[in-house]
mmCIF file of C-alpha atoms in Angstrom:
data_model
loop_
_atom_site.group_PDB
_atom_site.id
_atom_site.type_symbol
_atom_site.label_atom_id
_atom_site.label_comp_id
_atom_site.label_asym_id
_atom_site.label_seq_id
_atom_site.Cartn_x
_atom_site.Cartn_y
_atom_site.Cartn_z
ATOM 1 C CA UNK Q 1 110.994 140.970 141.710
ATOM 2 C CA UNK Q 2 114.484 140.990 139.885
ATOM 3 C CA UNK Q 3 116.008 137.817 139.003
ATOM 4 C CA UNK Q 4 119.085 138.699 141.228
ATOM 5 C CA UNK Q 5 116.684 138.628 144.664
ATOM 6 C CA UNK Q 6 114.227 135.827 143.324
ATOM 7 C CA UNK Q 7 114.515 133.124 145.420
ATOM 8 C CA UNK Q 8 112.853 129.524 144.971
ATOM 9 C CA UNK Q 9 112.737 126.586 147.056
ATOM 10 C CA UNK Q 10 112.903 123.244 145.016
ATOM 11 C CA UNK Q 11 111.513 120.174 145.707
ATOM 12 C CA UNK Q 12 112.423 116.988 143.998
ATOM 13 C CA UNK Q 13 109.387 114.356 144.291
ATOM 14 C CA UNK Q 14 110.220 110.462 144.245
ATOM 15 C CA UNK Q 15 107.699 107.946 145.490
ATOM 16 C CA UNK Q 16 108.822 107.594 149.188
ATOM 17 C CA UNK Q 17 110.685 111.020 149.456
ATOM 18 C CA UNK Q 18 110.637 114.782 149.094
ATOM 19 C CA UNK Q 19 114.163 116.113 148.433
ATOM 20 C CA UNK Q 20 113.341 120.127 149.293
ATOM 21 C CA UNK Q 21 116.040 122.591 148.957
ATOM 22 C CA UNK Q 22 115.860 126.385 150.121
ATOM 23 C CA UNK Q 23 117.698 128.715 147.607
ATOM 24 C CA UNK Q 24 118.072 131.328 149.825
ATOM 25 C CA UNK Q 25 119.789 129.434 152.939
ATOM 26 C CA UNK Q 26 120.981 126.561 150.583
ATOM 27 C CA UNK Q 27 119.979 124.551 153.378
ATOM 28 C CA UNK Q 28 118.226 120.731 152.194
ATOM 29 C CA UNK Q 29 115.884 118.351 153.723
ATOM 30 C CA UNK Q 30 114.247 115.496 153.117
ATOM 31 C CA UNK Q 31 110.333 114.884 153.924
ATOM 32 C CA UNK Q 32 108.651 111.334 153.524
ATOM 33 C CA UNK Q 33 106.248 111.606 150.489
ATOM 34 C CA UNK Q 34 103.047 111.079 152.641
ATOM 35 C CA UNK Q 35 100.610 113.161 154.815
ATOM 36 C CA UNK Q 36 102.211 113.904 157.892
ATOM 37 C CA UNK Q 37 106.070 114.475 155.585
ATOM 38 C CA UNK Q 38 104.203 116.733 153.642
ATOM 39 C CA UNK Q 39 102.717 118.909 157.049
ATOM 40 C CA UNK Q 40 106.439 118.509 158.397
ATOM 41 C CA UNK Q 41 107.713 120.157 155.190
ATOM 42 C CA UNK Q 42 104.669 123.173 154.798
ATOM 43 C CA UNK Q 43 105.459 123.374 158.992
ATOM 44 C CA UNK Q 44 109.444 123.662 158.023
ATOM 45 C CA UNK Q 45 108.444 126.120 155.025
ATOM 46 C CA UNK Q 46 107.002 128.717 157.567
ATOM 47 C CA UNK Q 47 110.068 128.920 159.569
ATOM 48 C CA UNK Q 48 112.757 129.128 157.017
ATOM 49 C CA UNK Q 49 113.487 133.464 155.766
ATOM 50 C CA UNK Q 50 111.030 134.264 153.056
ATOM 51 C CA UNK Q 51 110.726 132.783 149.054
ATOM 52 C CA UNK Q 52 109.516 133.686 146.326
ATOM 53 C CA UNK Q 53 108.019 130.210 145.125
ATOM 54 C CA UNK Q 54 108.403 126.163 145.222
ATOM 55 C CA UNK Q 55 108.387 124.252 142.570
ATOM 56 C CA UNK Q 56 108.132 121.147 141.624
ATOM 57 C CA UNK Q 57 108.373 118.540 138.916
ATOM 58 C CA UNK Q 58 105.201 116.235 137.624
ATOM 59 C CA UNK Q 59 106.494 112.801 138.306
ATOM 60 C CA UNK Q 60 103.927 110.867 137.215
ATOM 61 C CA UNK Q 61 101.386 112.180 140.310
ATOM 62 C CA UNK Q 62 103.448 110.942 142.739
ATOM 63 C CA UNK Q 63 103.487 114.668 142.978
ATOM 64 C CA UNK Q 64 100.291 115.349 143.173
ATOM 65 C CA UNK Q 65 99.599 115.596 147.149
ATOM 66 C CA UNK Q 66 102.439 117.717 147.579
ATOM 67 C CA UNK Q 67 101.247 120.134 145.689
ATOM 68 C CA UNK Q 68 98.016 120.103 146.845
ATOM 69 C CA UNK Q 69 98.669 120.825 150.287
ATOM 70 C CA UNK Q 70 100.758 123.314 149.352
ATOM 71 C CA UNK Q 71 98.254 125.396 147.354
ATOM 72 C CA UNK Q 72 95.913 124.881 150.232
ATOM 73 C CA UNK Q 73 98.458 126.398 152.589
ATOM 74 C CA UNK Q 74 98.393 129.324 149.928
ATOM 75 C CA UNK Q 75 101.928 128.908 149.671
ATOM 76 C CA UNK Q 76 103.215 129.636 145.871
ATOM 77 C CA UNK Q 77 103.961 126.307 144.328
ATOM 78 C CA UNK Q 78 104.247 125.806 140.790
ATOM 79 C CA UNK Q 79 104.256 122.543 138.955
ATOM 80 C CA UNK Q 80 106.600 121.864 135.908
ATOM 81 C CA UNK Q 81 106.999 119.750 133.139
ATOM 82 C CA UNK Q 82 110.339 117.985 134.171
ATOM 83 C CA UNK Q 83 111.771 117.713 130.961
ATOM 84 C CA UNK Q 84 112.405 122.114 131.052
ATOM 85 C CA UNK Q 85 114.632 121.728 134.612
ATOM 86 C CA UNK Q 86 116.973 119.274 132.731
ATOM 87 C CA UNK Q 87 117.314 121.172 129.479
ATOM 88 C CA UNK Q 88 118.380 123.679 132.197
ATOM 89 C CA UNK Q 89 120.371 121.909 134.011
ATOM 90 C CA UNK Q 90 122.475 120.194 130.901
ATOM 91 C CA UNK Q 91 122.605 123.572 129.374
ATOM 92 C CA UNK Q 92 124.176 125.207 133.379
ATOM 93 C CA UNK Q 93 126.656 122.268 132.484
ATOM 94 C CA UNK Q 94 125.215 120.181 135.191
ATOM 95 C CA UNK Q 95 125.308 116.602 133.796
ATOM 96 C CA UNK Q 96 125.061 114.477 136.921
ATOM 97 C CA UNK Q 97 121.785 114.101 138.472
ATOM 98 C CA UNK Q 98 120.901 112.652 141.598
ATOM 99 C CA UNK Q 99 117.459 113.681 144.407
ATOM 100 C CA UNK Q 100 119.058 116.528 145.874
ATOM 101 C CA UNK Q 101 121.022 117.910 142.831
ATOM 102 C CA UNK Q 102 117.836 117.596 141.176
ATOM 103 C CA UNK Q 103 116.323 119.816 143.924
ATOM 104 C CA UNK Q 104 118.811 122.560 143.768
ATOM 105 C CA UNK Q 105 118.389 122.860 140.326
ATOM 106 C CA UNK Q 106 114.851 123.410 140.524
ATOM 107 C CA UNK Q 107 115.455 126.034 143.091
ATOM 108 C CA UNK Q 108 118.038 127.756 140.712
ATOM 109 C CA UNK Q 109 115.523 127.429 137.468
ATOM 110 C CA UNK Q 110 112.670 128.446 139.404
ATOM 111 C CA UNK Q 111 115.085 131.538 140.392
ATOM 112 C CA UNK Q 112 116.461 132.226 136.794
ATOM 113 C CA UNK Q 113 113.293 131.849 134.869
ATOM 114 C CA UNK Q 114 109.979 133.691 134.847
ATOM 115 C CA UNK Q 115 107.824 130.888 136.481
ATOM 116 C CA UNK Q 116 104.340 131.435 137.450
ATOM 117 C CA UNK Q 117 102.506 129.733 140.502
ATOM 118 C CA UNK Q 118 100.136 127.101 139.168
ATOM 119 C CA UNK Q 119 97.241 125.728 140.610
ATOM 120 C CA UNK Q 120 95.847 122.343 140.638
ATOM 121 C CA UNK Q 121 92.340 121.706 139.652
ATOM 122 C CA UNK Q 122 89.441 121.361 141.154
ATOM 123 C CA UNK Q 123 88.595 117.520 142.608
ATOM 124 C CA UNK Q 124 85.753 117.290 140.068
ATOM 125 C CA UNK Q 125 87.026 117.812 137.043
ATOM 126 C CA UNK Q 126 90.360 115.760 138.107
ATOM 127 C CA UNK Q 127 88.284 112.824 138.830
ATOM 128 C CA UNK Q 128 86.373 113.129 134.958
ATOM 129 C CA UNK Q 129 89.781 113.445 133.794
ATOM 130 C CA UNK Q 130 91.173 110.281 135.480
ATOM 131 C CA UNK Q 131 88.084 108.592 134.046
ATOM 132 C CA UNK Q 132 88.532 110.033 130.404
ATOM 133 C CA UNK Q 133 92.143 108.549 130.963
ATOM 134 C CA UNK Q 134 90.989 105.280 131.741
ATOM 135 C CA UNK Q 135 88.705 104.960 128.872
ATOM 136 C CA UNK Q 136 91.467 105.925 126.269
ATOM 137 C CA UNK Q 137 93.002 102.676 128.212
ATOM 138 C CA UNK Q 138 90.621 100.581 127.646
ATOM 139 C CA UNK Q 139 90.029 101.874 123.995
ATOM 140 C CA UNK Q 140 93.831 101.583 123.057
ATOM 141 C CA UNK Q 141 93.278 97.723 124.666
ATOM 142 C CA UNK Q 142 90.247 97.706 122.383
ATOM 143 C CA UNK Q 143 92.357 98.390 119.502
ATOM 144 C CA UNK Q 144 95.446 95.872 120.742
ATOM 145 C CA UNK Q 145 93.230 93.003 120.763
ATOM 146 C CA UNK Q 146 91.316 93.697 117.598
ATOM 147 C CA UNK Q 147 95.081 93.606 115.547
ATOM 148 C CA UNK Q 148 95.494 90.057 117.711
ATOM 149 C CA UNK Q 149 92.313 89.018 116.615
ATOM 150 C CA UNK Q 150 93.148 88.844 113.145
ATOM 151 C CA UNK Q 151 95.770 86.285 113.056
ATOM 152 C CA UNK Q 152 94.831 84.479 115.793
ATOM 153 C CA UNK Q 153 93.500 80.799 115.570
ATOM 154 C CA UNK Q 154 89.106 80.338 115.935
ATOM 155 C CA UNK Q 155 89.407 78.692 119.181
ATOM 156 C CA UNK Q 156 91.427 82.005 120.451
ATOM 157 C CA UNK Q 157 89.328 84.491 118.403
ATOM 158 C CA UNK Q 158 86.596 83.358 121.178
ATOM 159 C CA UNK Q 159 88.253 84.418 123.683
ATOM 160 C CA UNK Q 160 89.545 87.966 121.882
ATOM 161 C CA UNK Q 161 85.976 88.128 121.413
ATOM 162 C CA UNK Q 162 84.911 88.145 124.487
ATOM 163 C CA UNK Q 163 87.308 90.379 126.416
ATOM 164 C CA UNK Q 164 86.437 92.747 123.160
ATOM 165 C CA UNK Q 165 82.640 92.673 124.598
ATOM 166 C CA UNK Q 166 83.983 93.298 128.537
ATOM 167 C CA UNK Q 167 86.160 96.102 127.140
ATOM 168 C CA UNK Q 168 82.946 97.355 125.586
ATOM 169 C CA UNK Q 169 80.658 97.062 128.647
ATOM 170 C CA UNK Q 170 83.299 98.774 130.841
ATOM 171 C CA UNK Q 171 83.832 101.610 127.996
ATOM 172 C CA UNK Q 172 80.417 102.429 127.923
ATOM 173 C CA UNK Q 173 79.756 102.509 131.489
ATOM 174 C CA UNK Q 174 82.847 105.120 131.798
ATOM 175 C CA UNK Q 175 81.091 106.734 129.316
ATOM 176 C CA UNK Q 176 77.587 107.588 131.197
ATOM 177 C CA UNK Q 177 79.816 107.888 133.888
ATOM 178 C CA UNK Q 178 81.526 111.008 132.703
ATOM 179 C CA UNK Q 179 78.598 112.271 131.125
ATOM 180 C CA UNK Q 180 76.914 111.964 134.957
ATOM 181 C CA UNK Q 181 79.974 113.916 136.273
ATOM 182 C CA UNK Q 182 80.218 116.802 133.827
ATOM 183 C CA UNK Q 183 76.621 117.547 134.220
ATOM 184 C CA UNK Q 184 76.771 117.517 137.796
ATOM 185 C CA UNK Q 185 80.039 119.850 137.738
ATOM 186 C CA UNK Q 186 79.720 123.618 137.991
ATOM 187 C CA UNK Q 187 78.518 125.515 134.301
ATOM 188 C CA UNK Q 188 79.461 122.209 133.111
ATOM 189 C CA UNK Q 189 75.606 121.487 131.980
ATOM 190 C CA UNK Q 190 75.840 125.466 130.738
ATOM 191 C CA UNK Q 191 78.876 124.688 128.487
ATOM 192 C CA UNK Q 192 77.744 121.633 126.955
ATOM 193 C CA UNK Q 193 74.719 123.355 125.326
ATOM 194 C CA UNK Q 194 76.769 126.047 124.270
ATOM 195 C CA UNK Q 195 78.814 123.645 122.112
ATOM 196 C CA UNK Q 196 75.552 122.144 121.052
ATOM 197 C CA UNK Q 197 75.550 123.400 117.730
ATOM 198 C CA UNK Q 198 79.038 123.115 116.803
ATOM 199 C CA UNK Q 199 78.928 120.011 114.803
ATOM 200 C CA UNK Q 200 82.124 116.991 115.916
ATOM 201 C CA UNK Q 201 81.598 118.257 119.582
ATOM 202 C CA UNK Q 202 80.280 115.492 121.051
ATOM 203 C CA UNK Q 203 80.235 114.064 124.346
ATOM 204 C CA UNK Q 204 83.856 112.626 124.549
ATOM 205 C CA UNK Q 205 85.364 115.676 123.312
ATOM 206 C CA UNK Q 206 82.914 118.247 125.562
ATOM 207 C CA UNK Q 207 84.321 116.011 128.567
ATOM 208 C CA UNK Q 208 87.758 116.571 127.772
ATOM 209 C CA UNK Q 209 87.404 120.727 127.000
ATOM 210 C CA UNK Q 210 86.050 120.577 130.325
ATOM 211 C CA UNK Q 211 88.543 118.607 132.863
ATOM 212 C CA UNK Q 212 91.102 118.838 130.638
ATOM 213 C CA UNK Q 213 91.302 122.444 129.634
ATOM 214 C CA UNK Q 214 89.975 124.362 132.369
ATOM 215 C CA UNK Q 215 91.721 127.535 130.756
ATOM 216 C CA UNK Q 216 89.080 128.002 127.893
ATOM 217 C CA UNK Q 217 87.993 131.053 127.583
ATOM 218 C CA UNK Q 218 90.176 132.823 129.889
ATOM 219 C CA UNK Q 219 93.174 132.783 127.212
ATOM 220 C CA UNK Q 220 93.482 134.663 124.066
ATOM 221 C CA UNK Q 221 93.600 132.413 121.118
ATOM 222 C CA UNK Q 222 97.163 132.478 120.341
ATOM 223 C CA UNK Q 223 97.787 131.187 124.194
ATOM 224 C CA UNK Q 224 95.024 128.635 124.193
ATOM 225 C CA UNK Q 225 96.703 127.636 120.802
ATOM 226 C CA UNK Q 226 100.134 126.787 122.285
ATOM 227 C CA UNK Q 227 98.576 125.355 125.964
ATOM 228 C CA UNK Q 228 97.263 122.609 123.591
ATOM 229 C CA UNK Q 229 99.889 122.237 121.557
ATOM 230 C CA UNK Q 230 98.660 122.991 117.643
ATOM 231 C CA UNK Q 231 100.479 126.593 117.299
ATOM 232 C CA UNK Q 232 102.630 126.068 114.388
ATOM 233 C CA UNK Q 233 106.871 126.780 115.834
ATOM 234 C CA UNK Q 234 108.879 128.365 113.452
ATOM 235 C CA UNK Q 235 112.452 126.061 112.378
ATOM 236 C CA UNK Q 236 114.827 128.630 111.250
ATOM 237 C CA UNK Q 237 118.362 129.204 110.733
ATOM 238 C CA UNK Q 238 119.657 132.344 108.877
ATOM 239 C CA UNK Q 239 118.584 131.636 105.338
ATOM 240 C CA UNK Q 240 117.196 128.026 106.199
ATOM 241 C CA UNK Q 241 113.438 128.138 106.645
ATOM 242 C CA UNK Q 242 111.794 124.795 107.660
ATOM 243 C CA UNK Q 243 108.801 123.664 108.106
ATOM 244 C CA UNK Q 244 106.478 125.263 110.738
ATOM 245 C CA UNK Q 245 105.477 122.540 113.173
ATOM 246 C CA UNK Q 246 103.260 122.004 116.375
ATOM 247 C CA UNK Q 247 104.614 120.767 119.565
ATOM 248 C CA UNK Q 248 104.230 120.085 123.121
ATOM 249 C CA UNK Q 249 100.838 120.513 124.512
ATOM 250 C CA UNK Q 250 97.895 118.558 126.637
ATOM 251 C CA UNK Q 251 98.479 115.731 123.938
ATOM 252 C CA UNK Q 252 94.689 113.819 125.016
ATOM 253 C CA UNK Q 253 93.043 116.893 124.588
ATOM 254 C CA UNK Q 254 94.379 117.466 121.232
ATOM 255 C CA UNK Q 255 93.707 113.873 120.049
ATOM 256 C CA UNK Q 256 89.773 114.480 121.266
ATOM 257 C CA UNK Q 257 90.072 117.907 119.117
ATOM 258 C CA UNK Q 258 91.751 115.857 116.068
ATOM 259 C CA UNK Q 259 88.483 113.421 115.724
ATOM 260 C CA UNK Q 260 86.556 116.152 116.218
ATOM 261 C CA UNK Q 261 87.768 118.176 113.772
ATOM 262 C CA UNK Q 262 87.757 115.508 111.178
ATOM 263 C CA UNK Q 263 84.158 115.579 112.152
ATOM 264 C CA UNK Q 264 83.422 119.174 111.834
ATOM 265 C CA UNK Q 265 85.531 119.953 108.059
ATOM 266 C CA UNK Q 266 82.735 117.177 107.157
ATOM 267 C CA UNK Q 267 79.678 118.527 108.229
ATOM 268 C CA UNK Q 268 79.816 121.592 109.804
ATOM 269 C CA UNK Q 269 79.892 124.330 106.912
ATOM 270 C CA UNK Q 270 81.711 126.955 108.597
ATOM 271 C CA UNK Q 271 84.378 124.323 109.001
ATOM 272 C CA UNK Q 272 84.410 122.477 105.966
ATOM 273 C CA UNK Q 273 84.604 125.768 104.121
ATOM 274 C CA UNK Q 274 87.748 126.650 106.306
ATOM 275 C CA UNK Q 275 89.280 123.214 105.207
ATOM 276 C CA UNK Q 276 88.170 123.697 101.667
ATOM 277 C CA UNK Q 277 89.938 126.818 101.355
ATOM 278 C CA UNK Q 278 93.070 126.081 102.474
ATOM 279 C CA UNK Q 279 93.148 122.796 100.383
ATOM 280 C CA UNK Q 280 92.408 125.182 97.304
ATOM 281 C CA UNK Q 281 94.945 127.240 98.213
ATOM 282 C CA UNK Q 282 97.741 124.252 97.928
ATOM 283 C CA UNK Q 283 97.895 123.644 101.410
ATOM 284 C CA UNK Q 284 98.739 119.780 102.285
ATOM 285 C CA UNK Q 285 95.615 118.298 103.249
ATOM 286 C CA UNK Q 286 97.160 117.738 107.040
ATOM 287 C CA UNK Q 287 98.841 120.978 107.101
ATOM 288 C CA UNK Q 288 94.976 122.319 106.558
ATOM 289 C CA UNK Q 289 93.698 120.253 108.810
ATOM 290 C CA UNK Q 290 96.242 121.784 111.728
ATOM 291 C CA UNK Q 291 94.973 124.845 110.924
ATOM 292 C CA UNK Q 292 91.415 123.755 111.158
ATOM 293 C CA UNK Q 293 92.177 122.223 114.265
ATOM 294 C CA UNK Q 294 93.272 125.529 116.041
ATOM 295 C CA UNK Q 295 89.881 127.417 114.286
ATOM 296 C CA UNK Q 296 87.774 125.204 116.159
ATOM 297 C CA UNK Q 297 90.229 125.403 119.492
ATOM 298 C CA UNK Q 298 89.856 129.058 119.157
ATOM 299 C CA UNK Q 299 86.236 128.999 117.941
ATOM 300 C CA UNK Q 300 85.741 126.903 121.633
ATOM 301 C CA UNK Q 301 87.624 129.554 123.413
ATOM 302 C CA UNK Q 302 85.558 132.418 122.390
ATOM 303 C CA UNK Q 303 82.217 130.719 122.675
ATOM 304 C CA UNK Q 304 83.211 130.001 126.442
ATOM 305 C CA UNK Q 305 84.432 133.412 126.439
ATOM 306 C CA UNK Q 306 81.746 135.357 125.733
ATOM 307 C CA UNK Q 307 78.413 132.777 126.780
ATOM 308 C CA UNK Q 308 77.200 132.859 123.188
ATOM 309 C CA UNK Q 309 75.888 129.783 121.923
ATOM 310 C CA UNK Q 310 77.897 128.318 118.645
ATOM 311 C CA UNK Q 311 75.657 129.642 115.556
ATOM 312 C CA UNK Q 312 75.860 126.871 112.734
ATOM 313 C CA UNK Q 313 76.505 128.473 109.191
ATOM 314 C CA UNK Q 314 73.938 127.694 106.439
ATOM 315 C CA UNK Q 315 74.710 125.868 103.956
#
């Protein structure tokens, strides 16, 4: 399909209202953001002339049902990261934004650019991930009242203390709780003891390859590098040459690969050679610790790739 024919229909999600606008008719609507406005809009969809794809914005999951039902309808939806339409939009000169602007110009980059239908997961591993998000809450609360703790008077430490045990309690029942679920999810038991060798893979950091990064080992390891966000981007300018730096990514997935790889460069020998050798080398000791974090991403990748167990080196 040429860019001049492609036509998209964009919907801009708020929490009460679907703003939907059809490229091809330039015709908008607006659906309620619940069940039955969501079957009025997929019933509205099949009688409006043929598109190419809708698309849609994640607005903090307010989003999420909408795109649901569409993908059940088998209707080409894909979701976006909403910060890409507005680049777009400032850079079309369009500095105004309100619901229904903000739909048309998903229709027109939906049009313009090469966007792929995506596909939301599957209910399992979305409820393991929602769990893995609510334990980095309660572990970033963990942390919060531990700095209070410290200049806080006796009488209050008590009480620090005590929420610090609840926050405990309720971490470690997430815990089992995710480590329940991911057995119980399809080859999830299967991938778990593939990674069984790989030293810094534990059971935080299998959880979140899992739900979070359903991709693995369907990529190439350049791709899976940039999905999570630690491919090095290049920062040049004619005879300028910055730094090389990773961005963008599934950020909680790449903080469970950091602790695991500051795991692995310690006792996995494979991996701690790696690190060594780049550190040798003159590499700053983060810079080599990047790199050691895509090695393991893309040591992951081809383990689920190919169903061969992780081999540990000898040391």
């Amino acid at each position: 399909m040429s860019l001049e024919t492609r036509i998209a229909v964009g919907i801009d999600v708020s929490k009460r209202y679907l703003d939907v606008f059809h490229a091809g008719t330039e015709i908008h609507r607006q659906f309620a953001n619940e069940p039955k406005g969501i079957a009025a809009l997929i019933e509205w969809l099949g009688t409006m002339p043929a598109f190419d794809l809708n698309i849609l914005e994640a607005s903090g999951g307010y989003e999420m049902a909408c795109w649901q039902a569409l993908c059940a309808a088998s209707i080409p939806t894909a979701r976006v990261n909403p910060k890409r339409p507005r680049d777009f939009a400032r850079a079309a000169g369009i500095l105004a934004k309100t619901d229904r602007l903000d739909a048309k110009v998903l229709a027109r980059y939906g049009a313009v650019m090469q966007i792929q239908p995506t596909q939301p997961k599957a209910s399992d591993l979305q409820e393991i991930e929602d769990w893995l998000i609510r334990r980095k809450q309660l572990v970033d609360m963990r942390v919060a009242e531990s700095n209070r703790r410290r200049m806080a008077s006796k009488a209050i430490q008590k009480r620090i203390d005590l929420h610090l045990r609840q926050l405990q309690r309720e971490i470690d029942s997430i815990e089992q709780a995710v480590a329940e679920r991911v057995q119980q999810t399809p080859a999830g038991q299967a991938k778990i003891a593939l990674l069984d060798g790989l030293k810094g893979v534990g059971p935080n950091t299998c959880a979140w390859l899992i739900a979070g990064v359903p991709e693995l080992g369907q990529l190439n390891r350049r791709q899976i590098a940039a999905l999570i966000g630690v491919a090095p981007v290049a920062h040049e300018s004619g005879q300028y040459k910055g730094k090389r730096r990773i961005h963008g990514g599934r950020s909680s997935v790449r903080t469970a690969l950091y602790l695991a790889t500051l795991s692995a460069v310690r006792h996995d020998a494979r991996m701690k050679a790696f690190y060594q050798r780049l550190v040798e080398a003159g590499k700053p000791k983060k810079v080599a610790l990047v790199a050691s974090m895509r090695k393991l991403l893309t040591i992951i990748n081809a383990i689920f790739r190919t169903g061969e167990a992780y081999r540990a080196a000898s040391t």
